[in-house]
Tab-separated table of C-alpha atoms in Angstrom:
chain	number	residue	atom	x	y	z
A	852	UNK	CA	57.351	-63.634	-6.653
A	853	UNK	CA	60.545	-61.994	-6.447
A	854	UNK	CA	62.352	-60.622	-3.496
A	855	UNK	CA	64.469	-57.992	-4.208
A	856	UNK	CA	66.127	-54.949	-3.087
A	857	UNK	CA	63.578	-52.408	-3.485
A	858	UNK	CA	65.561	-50.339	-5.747
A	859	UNK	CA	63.127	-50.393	-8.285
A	860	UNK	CA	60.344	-48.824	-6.189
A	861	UNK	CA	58.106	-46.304	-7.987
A	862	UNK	CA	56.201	-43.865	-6.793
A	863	UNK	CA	53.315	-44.455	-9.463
A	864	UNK	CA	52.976	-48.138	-7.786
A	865	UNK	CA	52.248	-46.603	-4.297
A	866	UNK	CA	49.513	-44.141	-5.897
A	867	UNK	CA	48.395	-47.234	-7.611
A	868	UNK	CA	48.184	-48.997	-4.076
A	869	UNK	CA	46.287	-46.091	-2.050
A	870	UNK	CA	43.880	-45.329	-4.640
A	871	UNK	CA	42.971	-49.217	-5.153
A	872	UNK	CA	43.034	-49.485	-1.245
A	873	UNK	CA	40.741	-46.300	-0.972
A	874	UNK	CA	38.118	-47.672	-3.714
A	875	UNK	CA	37.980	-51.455	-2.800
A	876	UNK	CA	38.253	-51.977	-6.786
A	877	UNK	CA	40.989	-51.586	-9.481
A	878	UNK	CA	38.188	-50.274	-11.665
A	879	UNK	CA	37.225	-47.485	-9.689
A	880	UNK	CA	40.943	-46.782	-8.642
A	881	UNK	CA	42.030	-46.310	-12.512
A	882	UNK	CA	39.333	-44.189	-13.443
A	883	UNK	CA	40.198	-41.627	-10.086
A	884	UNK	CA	43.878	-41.608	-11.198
A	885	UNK	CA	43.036	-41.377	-15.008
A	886	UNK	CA	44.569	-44.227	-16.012
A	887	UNK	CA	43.446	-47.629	-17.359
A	888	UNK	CA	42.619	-50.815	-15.295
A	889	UNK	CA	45.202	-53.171	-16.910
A	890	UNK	CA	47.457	-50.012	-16.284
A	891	UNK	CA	46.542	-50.584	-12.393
A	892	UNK	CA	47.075	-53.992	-11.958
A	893	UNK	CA	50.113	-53.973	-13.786
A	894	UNK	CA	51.863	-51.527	-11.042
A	895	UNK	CA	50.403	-53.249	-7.885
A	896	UNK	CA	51.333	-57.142	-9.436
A	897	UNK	CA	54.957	-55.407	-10.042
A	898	UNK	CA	55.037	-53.725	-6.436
A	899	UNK	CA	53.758	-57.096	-5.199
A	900	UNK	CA	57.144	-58.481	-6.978
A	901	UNK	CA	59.458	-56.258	-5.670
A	902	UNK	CA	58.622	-56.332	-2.207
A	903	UNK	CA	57.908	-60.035	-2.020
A	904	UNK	CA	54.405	-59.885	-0.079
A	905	UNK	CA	51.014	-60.138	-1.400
A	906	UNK	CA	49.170	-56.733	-0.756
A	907	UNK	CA	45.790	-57.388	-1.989
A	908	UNK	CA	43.381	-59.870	-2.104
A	909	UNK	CA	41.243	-60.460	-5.214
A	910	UNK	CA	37.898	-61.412	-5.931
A	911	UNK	CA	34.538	-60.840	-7.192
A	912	UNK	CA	33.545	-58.232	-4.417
A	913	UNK	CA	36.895	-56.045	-5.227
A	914	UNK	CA	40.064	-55.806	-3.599
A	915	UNK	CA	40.555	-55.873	0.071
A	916	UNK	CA	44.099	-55.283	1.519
A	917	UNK	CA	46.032	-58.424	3.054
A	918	UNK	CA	47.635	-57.647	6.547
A	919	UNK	CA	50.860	-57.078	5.217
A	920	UNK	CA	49.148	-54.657	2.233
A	921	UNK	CA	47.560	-52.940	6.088
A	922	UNK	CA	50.954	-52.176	6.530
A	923	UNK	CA	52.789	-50.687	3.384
A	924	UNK	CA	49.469	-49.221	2.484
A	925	UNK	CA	49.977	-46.740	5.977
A	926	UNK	CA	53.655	-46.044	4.615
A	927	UNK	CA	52.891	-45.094	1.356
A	928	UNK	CA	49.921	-42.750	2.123
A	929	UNK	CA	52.857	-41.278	4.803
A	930	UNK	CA	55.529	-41.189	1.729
A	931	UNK	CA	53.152	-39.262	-0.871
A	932	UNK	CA	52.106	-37.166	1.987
A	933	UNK	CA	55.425	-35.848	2.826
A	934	UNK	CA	55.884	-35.305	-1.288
A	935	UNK	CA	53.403	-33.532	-1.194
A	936	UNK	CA	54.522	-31.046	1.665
A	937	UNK	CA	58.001	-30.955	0.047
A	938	UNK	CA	56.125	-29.719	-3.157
A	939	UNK	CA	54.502	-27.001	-0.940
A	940	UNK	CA	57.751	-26.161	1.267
A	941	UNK	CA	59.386	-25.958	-2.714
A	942	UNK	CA	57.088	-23.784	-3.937
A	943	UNK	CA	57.401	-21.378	-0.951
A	944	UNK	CA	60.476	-20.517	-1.888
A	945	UNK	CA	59.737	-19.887	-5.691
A	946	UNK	CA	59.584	-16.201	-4.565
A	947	UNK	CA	57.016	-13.836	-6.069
A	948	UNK	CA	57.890	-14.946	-10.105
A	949	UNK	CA	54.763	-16.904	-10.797
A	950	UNK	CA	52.356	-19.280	-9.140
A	951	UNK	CA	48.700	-17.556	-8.271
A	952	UNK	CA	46.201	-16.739	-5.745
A	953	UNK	CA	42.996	-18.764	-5.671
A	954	UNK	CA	40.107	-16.042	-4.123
A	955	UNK	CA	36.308	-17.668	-3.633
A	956	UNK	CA	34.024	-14.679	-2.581
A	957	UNK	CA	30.767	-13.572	-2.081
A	958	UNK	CA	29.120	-11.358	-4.976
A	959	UNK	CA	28.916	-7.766	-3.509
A	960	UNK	CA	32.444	-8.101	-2.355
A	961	UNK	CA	33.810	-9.426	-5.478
A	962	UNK	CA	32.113	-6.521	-7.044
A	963	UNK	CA	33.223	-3.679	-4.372
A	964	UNK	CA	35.641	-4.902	-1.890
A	965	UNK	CA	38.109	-6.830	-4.335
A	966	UNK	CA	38.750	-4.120	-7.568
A	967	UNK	CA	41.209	-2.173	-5.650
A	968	UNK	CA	42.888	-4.577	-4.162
A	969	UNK	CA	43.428	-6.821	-6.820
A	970	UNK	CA	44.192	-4.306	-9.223
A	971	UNK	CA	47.212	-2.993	-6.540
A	972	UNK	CA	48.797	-6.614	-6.063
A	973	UNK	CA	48.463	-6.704	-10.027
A	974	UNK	CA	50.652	-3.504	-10.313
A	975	UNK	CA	53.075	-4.662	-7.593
A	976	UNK	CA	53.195	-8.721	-8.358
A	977	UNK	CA	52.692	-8.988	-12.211
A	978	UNK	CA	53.835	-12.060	-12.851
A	979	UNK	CA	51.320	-13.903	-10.125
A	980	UNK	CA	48.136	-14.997	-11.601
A	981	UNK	CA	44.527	-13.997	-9.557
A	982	UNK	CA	41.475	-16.090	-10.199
A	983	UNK	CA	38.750	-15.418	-8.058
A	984	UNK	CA	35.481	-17.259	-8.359
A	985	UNK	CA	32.220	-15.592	-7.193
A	986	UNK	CA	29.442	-17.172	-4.900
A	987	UNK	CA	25.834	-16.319	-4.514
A	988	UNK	CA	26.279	-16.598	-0.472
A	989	UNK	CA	28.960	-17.256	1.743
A	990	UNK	CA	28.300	-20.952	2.761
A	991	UNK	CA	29.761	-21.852	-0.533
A	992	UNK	CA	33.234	-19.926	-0.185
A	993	UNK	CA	33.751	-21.412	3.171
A	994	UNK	CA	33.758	-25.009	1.469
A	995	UNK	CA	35.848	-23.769	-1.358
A	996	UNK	CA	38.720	-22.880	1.158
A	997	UNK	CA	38.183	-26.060	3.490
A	998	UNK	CA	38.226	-28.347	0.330
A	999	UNK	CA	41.335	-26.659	-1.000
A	1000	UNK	CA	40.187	-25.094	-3.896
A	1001	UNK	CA	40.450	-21.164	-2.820
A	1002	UNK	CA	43.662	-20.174	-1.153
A	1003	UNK	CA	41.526	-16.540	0.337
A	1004	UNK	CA	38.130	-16.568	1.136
A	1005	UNK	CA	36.209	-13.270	1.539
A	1006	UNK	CA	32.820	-14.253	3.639
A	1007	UNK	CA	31.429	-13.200	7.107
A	1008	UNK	CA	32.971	-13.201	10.586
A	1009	UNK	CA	33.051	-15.255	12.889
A	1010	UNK	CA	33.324	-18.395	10.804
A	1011	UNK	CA	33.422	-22.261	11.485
A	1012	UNK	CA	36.914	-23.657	13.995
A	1013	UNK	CA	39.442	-24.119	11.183
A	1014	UNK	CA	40.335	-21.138	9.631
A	1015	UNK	CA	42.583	-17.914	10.115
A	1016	UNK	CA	40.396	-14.831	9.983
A	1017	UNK	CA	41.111	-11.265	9.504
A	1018	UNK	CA	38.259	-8.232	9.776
A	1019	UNK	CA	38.064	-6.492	6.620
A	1020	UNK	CA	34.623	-4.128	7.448
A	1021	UNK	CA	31.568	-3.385	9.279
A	1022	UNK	CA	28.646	-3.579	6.919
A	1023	UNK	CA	25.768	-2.039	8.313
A	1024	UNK	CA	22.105	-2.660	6.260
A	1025	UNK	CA	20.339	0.009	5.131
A	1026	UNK	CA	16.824	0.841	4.150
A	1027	UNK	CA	16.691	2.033	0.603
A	1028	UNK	CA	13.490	3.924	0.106
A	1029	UNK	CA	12.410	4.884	-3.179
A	1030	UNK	CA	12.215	8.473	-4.919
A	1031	UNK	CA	8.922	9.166	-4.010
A	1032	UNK	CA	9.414	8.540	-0.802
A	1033	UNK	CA	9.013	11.027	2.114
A	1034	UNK	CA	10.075	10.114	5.740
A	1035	UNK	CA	10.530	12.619	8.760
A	1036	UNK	CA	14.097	11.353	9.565
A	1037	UNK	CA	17.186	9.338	8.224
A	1038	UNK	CA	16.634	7.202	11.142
A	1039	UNK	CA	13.482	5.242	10.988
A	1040	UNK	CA	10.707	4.017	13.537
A	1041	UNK	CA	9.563	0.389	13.925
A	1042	UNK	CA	5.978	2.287	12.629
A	1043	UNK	CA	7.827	3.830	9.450
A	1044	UNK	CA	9.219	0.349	8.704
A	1045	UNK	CA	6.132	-1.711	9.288
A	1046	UNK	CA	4.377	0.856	6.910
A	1047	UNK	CA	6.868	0.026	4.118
A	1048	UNK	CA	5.949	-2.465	1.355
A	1049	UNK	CA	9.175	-4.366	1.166
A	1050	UNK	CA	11.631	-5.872	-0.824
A	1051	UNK	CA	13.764	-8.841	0.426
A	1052	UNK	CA	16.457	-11.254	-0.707
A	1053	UNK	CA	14.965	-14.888	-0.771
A	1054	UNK	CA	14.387	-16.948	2.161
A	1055	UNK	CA	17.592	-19.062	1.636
A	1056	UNK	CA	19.683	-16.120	1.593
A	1057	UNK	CA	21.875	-14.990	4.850
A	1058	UNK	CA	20.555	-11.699	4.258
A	1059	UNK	CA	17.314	-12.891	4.684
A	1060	UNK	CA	18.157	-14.421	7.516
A	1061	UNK	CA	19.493	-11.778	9.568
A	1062	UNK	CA	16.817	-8.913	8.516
A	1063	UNK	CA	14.357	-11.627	9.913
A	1064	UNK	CA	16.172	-12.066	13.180
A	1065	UNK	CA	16.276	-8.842	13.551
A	1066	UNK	CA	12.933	-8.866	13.524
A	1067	UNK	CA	11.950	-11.465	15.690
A	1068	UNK	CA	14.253	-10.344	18.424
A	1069	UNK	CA	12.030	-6.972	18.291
A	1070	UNK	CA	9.176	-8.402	18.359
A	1071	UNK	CA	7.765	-8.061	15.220
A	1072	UNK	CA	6.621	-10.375	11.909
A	1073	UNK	CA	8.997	-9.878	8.668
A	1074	UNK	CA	6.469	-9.969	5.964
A	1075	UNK	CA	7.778	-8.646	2.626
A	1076	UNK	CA	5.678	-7.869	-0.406
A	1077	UNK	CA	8.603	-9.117	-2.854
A	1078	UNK	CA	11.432	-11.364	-2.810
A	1079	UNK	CA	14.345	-11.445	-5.554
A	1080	UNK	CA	16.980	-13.602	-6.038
A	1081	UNK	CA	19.229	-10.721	-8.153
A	1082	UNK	CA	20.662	-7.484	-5.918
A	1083	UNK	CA	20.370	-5.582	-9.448
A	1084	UNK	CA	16.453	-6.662	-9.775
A	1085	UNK	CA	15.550	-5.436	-6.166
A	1086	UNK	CA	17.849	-2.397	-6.117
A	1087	UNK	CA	15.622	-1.347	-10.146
A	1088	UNK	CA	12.419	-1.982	-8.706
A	1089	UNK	CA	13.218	0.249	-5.636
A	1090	UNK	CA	14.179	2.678	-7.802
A	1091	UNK	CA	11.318	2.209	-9.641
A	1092	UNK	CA	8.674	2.675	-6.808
A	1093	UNK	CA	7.567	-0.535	-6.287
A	1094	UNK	CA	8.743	-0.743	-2.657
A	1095	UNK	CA	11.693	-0.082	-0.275
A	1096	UNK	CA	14.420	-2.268	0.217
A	1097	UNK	CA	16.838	-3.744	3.494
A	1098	UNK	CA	20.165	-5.056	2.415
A	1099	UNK	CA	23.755	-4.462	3.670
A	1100	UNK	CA	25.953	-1.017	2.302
A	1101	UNK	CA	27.730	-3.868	0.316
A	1102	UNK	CA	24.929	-5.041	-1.601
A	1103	UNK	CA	23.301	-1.297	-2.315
A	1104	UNK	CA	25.982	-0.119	-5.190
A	1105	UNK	CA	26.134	0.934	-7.787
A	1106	UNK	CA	22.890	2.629	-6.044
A	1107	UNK	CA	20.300	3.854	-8.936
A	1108	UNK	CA	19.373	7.448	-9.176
A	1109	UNK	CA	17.186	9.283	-6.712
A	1110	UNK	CA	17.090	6.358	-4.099
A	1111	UNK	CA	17.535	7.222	-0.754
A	1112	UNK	CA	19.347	5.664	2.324
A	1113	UNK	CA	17.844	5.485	5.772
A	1114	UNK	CA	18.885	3.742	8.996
A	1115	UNK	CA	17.037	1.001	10.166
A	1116	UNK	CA	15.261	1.935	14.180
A	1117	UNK	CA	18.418	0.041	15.458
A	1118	UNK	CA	21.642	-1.224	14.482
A	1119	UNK	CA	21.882	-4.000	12.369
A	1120	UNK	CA	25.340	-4.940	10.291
A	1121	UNK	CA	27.711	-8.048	9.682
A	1122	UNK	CA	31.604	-8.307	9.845
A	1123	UNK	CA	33.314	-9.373	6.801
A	1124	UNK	CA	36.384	-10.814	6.944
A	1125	UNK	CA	39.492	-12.576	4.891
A	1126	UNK	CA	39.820	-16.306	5.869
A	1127	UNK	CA	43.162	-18.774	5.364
A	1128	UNK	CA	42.380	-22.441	6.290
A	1129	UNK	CA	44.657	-22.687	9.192
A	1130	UNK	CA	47.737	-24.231	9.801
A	1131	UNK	CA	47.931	-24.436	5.900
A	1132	UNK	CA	51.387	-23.929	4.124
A	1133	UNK	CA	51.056	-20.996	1.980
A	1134	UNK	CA	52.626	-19.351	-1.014
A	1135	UNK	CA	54.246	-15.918	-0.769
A	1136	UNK	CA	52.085	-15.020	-3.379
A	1137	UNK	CA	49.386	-15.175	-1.000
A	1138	UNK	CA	50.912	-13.576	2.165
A	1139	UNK	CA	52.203	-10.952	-0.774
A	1140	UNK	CA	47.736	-10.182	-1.522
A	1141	UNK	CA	47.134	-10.594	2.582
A	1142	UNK	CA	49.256	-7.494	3.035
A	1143	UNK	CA	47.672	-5.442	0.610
A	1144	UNK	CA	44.542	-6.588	1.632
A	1145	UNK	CA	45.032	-5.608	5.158
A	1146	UNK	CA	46.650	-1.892	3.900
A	1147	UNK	CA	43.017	-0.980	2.437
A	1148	UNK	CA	40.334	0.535	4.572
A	1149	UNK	CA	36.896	0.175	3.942
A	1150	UNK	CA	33.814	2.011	5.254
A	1151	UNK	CA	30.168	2.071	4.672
A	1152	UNK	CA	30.367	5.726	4.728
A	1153	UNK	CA	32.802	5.478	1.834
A	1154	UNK	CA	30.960	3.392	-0.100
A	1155	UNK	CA	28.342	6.286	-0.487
A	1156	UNK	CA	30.358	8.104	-2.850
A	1157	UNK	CA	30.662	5.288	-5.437
């Protein structure tokens, strides 16, 4: 075993070294950094040459690190961590000529929040690429932006310790009531709601959720006569008579013919928001589609007229 002068240090020997240290196994290690095994040995036996110390121990359990492989295992995890920030402090300063803005979202607002707004930062940012990936409830965007793999999220407010938030709307639920439906007011009683045969989201859904909160906390039992999985499928069969329907202003467009909107016997509405995982080093492409976003202003009220 050589001991040199470290000149011919590479950084694909210290991925080599943290993924191997990471898996317990040069096996597992080569197929995570999508290379082969003999590959993988190759650059830790030639790191172990160049710095003169054995780093890991082998045998038929996998590879554990030696106390002096402890060591340079720490550094190296510090080295490609600090390459990786200089990649990120780099591509800050790329400017507004390319790069893109990862968006994970909940349905309705991917369908009437996030039009407008991505079609303006398309007219003013051309060249920066959107992608925005939509999520049958907001659980699942949260993870996309903790996990790295959404730059915005658009979900509900407040939200888990961790992330940047900014209010986009209040979105109040409604009570859709089909055509043939008569009711002495917009506003309706506990009575004219506990008459209604309704028409509910799942029980796994947050909208579920809250309508049934809202009805525990005034003392009454949410029993709905139907439950759908698809916002198109309940908002039809409203239409169609079948029964009447709570779901946030959000969810209710584009509203079918002849349904009508009423207001539940008290409030009821939830805050969505724009979330940044904090303390995160972001593009200008990004901070370019936060400032639009936060330009637009969005009402329930407005949303009637879609």
């Amino acid at each position: 075993m050589s001991k040199g002068h470290h000149s011919g240090l590479k950084l694909s020997q210290l991925r080599a070294l943290v993924a191997v240290a990471g898996c317990g196994n040069f096996g597992e290690a080569a197929w995570q950094l999508g290379l082969t095994q003999p590959t993988v040995s190759h650059a830790i036996a030639t790191l172990e040459d160049e710095l003169g110390v054995v780093l890991l121990s082998r045998g038929r359990h996998g590879a554990q690190l030696t106390p002096a492989g402890d060591a340079v295992n720490q550094h190296a995890r510090d080295i490609l961590q600090l390459l990786e920030v200089l990649q990120q402090t780099a591509n800050r300063h790329k400017g507004l000529q390319g790069g893109q803005v990862r968006i994970a979202t909940f349905r309705s607002a991917a369908a009437n929040l996030l039009p407008q707004i991505v079609a303006q930062f398309q007219t003013d940012h051309p060249p920066v690429d959107v992608t925005i990936t939509e999520f049958y409830d907001y659980t699942y965007v949260e993870r996309q932006v903790l996990e790295g793999k959404a730059d915005v999220g658009i979900t509900f407010l407040p939200t888990n310790d961790g992330f940047e938030t900014w209010e986009i709307m209040r979105d109040p639920y409604w009570v859709l009531l089909p055509p043939n439906c008569e009711v002495g007011s917009t506003r309706l009683t506990w009575d004219d709601l506990m008459a209604l045969p309704l028409i509910l989201y799942p029980d796994d859904n947050s909208c579920f959720a809250n309508v049934q909160t809202y009805f525990q906390q005034a003392g009454y039992r949410l029993a709905p006569r139907h439950q759908f999985r698809e916002t198109q499928t309940i908002l039809n069969m409203v239409a169609q008579g079948v029964g009447a329907a709570i779901m946030p202003s959000l969810s209710s467009h584009p509203m079918p013919p002849g349904v009508k909107v009423a207001q539940l016997p008290s409030a009821l509405e939830r805050t969505v928001g724009a979330i940044l995982l904090a303390d995160a080093l972001q593009t200008p492409a990004v901070f370019a589609f936060l400032r639009i976003l936060k330009q637009q202003t969005f009402s329930a009220e407005a949303l009637l007229t879609l």
